């Protein structure tokens, strides 16, 4: 399955990205909707993956600048979050392509590192992409997570 990944530049594309997140996190993982969307959505860079016919397949967001510094406590680090791929597109390499696109956007902003908060059950996926766990396990929306970092 081939997909095109683009930075979200309009409300329609943002709505599509949010719908992917709703399907994956709110419907599938039963995360309360009030925890899924936050104040960082307004200032983050969102990426959207679409099939050739325009159907949304996946999304991710990049937190940078002062917001990233506030979340990570480390200058020169961006934060990858809300990576979501619809069931139909899982196992196709789309998740890895979205991670790569976020990393590239971070490099373009001058970031030296990328941090993410991985669900513990998904850590193997990120390890294959070069991420290294750091710090203790923590709870986020009732799901165990670990911080992971990769040098860009």
XYZ file of C-alpha atoms in Angstrom:
152
model
C 0.000 0.000 0.000
C 1.496 3.307 -1.018
C 0.630 6.483 0.793
C 1.527 10.121 0.548
C 2.478 11.892 3.765
C 2.008 15.632 3.969
C 2.066 18.336 6.592
C -1.492 19.352 7.450
C -2.147 22.848 6.113
C -5.923 23.260 6.319
C -8.899 22.483 8.550
C -10.186 19.687 6.322
C -6.901 17.796 6.530
C -6.698 18.438 10.276
C -10.213 17.030 10.689
C -9.103 13.931 8.761
C -6.056 13.525 11.033
C -8.247 13.903 14.111
C -10.685 11.311 12.750
C -7.823 8.796 12.369
C -6.797 9.498 15.967
C -10.416 9.132 17.133
C -10.726 5.755 15.432
C -7.436 4.389 16.795
C -7.294 5.888 20.271
C -10.887 6.621 21.299
C -12.702 3.757 19.557
C -10.102 0.959 19.478
C -8.111 1.706 22.624
C -11.029 3.239 24.537
C -9.100 6.334 25.598
C -11.530 8.998 26.829
C -12.014 11.621 24.126
C -11.199 14.408 26.590
C -7.713 12.916 27.032
C -7.042 12.407 23.327
C -7.189 16.026 22.199
C -5.277 18.698 24.102
C -4.012 22.264 23.978
C -0.880 21.138 22.108
C -2.943 20.266 19.046
C -3.342 23.969 18.243
C 0.410 24.622 18.082
C 1.773 21.296 16.834
C 2.717 20.272 13.318
C 0.390 17.496 12.175
C 1.179 15.015 9.405
C -1.426 13.052 7.492
C -0.903 9.949 5.366
C -3.400 9.338 2.575
C -3.891 6.522 0.102
C -3.670 7.313 -3.606
C -7.443 7.829 -3.657
C -7.210 10.409 -0.851
C -8.453 8.165 1.956
C -6.776 9.067 5.288
C -4.702 6.168 6.646
C -2.499 7.540 9.407
C -1.311 10.571 11.284
C 1.292 11.860 13.722
C 2.085 15.154 15.382
C 5.323 16.979 16.061
C 5.721 19.202 19.100
C 8.632 21.607 18.811
C 9.982 24.871 20.171
C 8.919 26.091 23.599
C 6.208 23.442 23.885
C 8.729 20.646 23.319
C 11.119 22.195 25.815
C 8.338 22.400 28.390
C 7.391 18.725 27.822
C 10.876 17.201 27.525
C 12.997 19.599 29.565
C 15.768 19.329 26.970
C 16.708 21.990 24.423
C 17.177 20.725 20.869
C 14.646 17.935 21.323
C 11.300 17.569 19.525
C 8.470 15.319 20.612
C 6.716 12.853 18.331
C 3.207 12.016 19.451
C -0.223 10.733 18.551
C 1.110 8.296 15.940
C -1.953 6.456 14.666
C -2.419 4.107 11.714
C -5.807 2.677 10.781
C -6.155 -1.118 10.972
C -6.337 -1.480 7.188
C -2.886 0.105 6.792
C -1.045 -1.608 9.644
C 1.851 -3.842 8.707
C 2.498 -1.913 5.492
C 5.398 0.240 6.713
C 3.196 3.318 7.023
C 3.896 3.733 10.745
C 7.644 3.736 10.099
C 7.171 6.191 7.223
C 5.231 8.551 9.493
C 7.967 8.356 12.137
C 10.549 9.117 9.457
C 8.510 12.106 8.248
C 8.277 13.505 11.781
C 12.014 13.027 12.274
C 12.729 14.831 9.001
C 10.480 17.722 10.021
C 12.346 17.851 13.337
C 15.714 17.953 11.566
C 14.455 20.820 9.395
C 13.672 22.710 12.612
C 17.224 22.112 13.840
C 16.402 19.436 16.408
C 19.160 17.105 17.543
C 16.927 14.493 19.163
C 13.394 13.155 18.923
C 11.520 11.885 21.978
C 8.307 9.901 22.051
C 6.173 8.296 24.731
C 5.632 4.744 23.539
C 2.966 2.399 24.759
C 5.010 -0.382 26.345
C 3.470 -2.957 23.983
C 4.724 -0.895 20.991
C 8.304 -0.392 22.176
C 9.690 -3.067 19.851
C 8.405 -1.124 16.841
C 10.270 2.005 17.941
C 13.410 0.081 18.920
C 13.612 -1.211 15.327
C 13.589 2.444 14.224
C 16.536 3.305 16.478
C 14.759 4.610 19.582
C 16.194 3.835 23.014
C 14.090 3.684 26.181
C 14.957 6.072 28.970
C 13.438 6.570 32.392
C 10.838 4.519 34.212
C 7.504 3.227 32.981
C 4.593 5.633 33.529
C 0.836 5.641 33.098
C -0.815 7.727 30.383
C -4.597 7.397 30.004
C -4.486 4.063 31.821
C -1.881 2.587 29.442
C 1.744 1.844 30.475
C 4.267 3.989 28.539
C 8.022 4.616 28.403
C 9.906 7.588 27.059
C 12.141 6.751 24.123
C 14.726 8.922 22.378
C 16.627 8.887 19.105
C 19.450 11.116 17.940
C 18.585 12.863 14.700
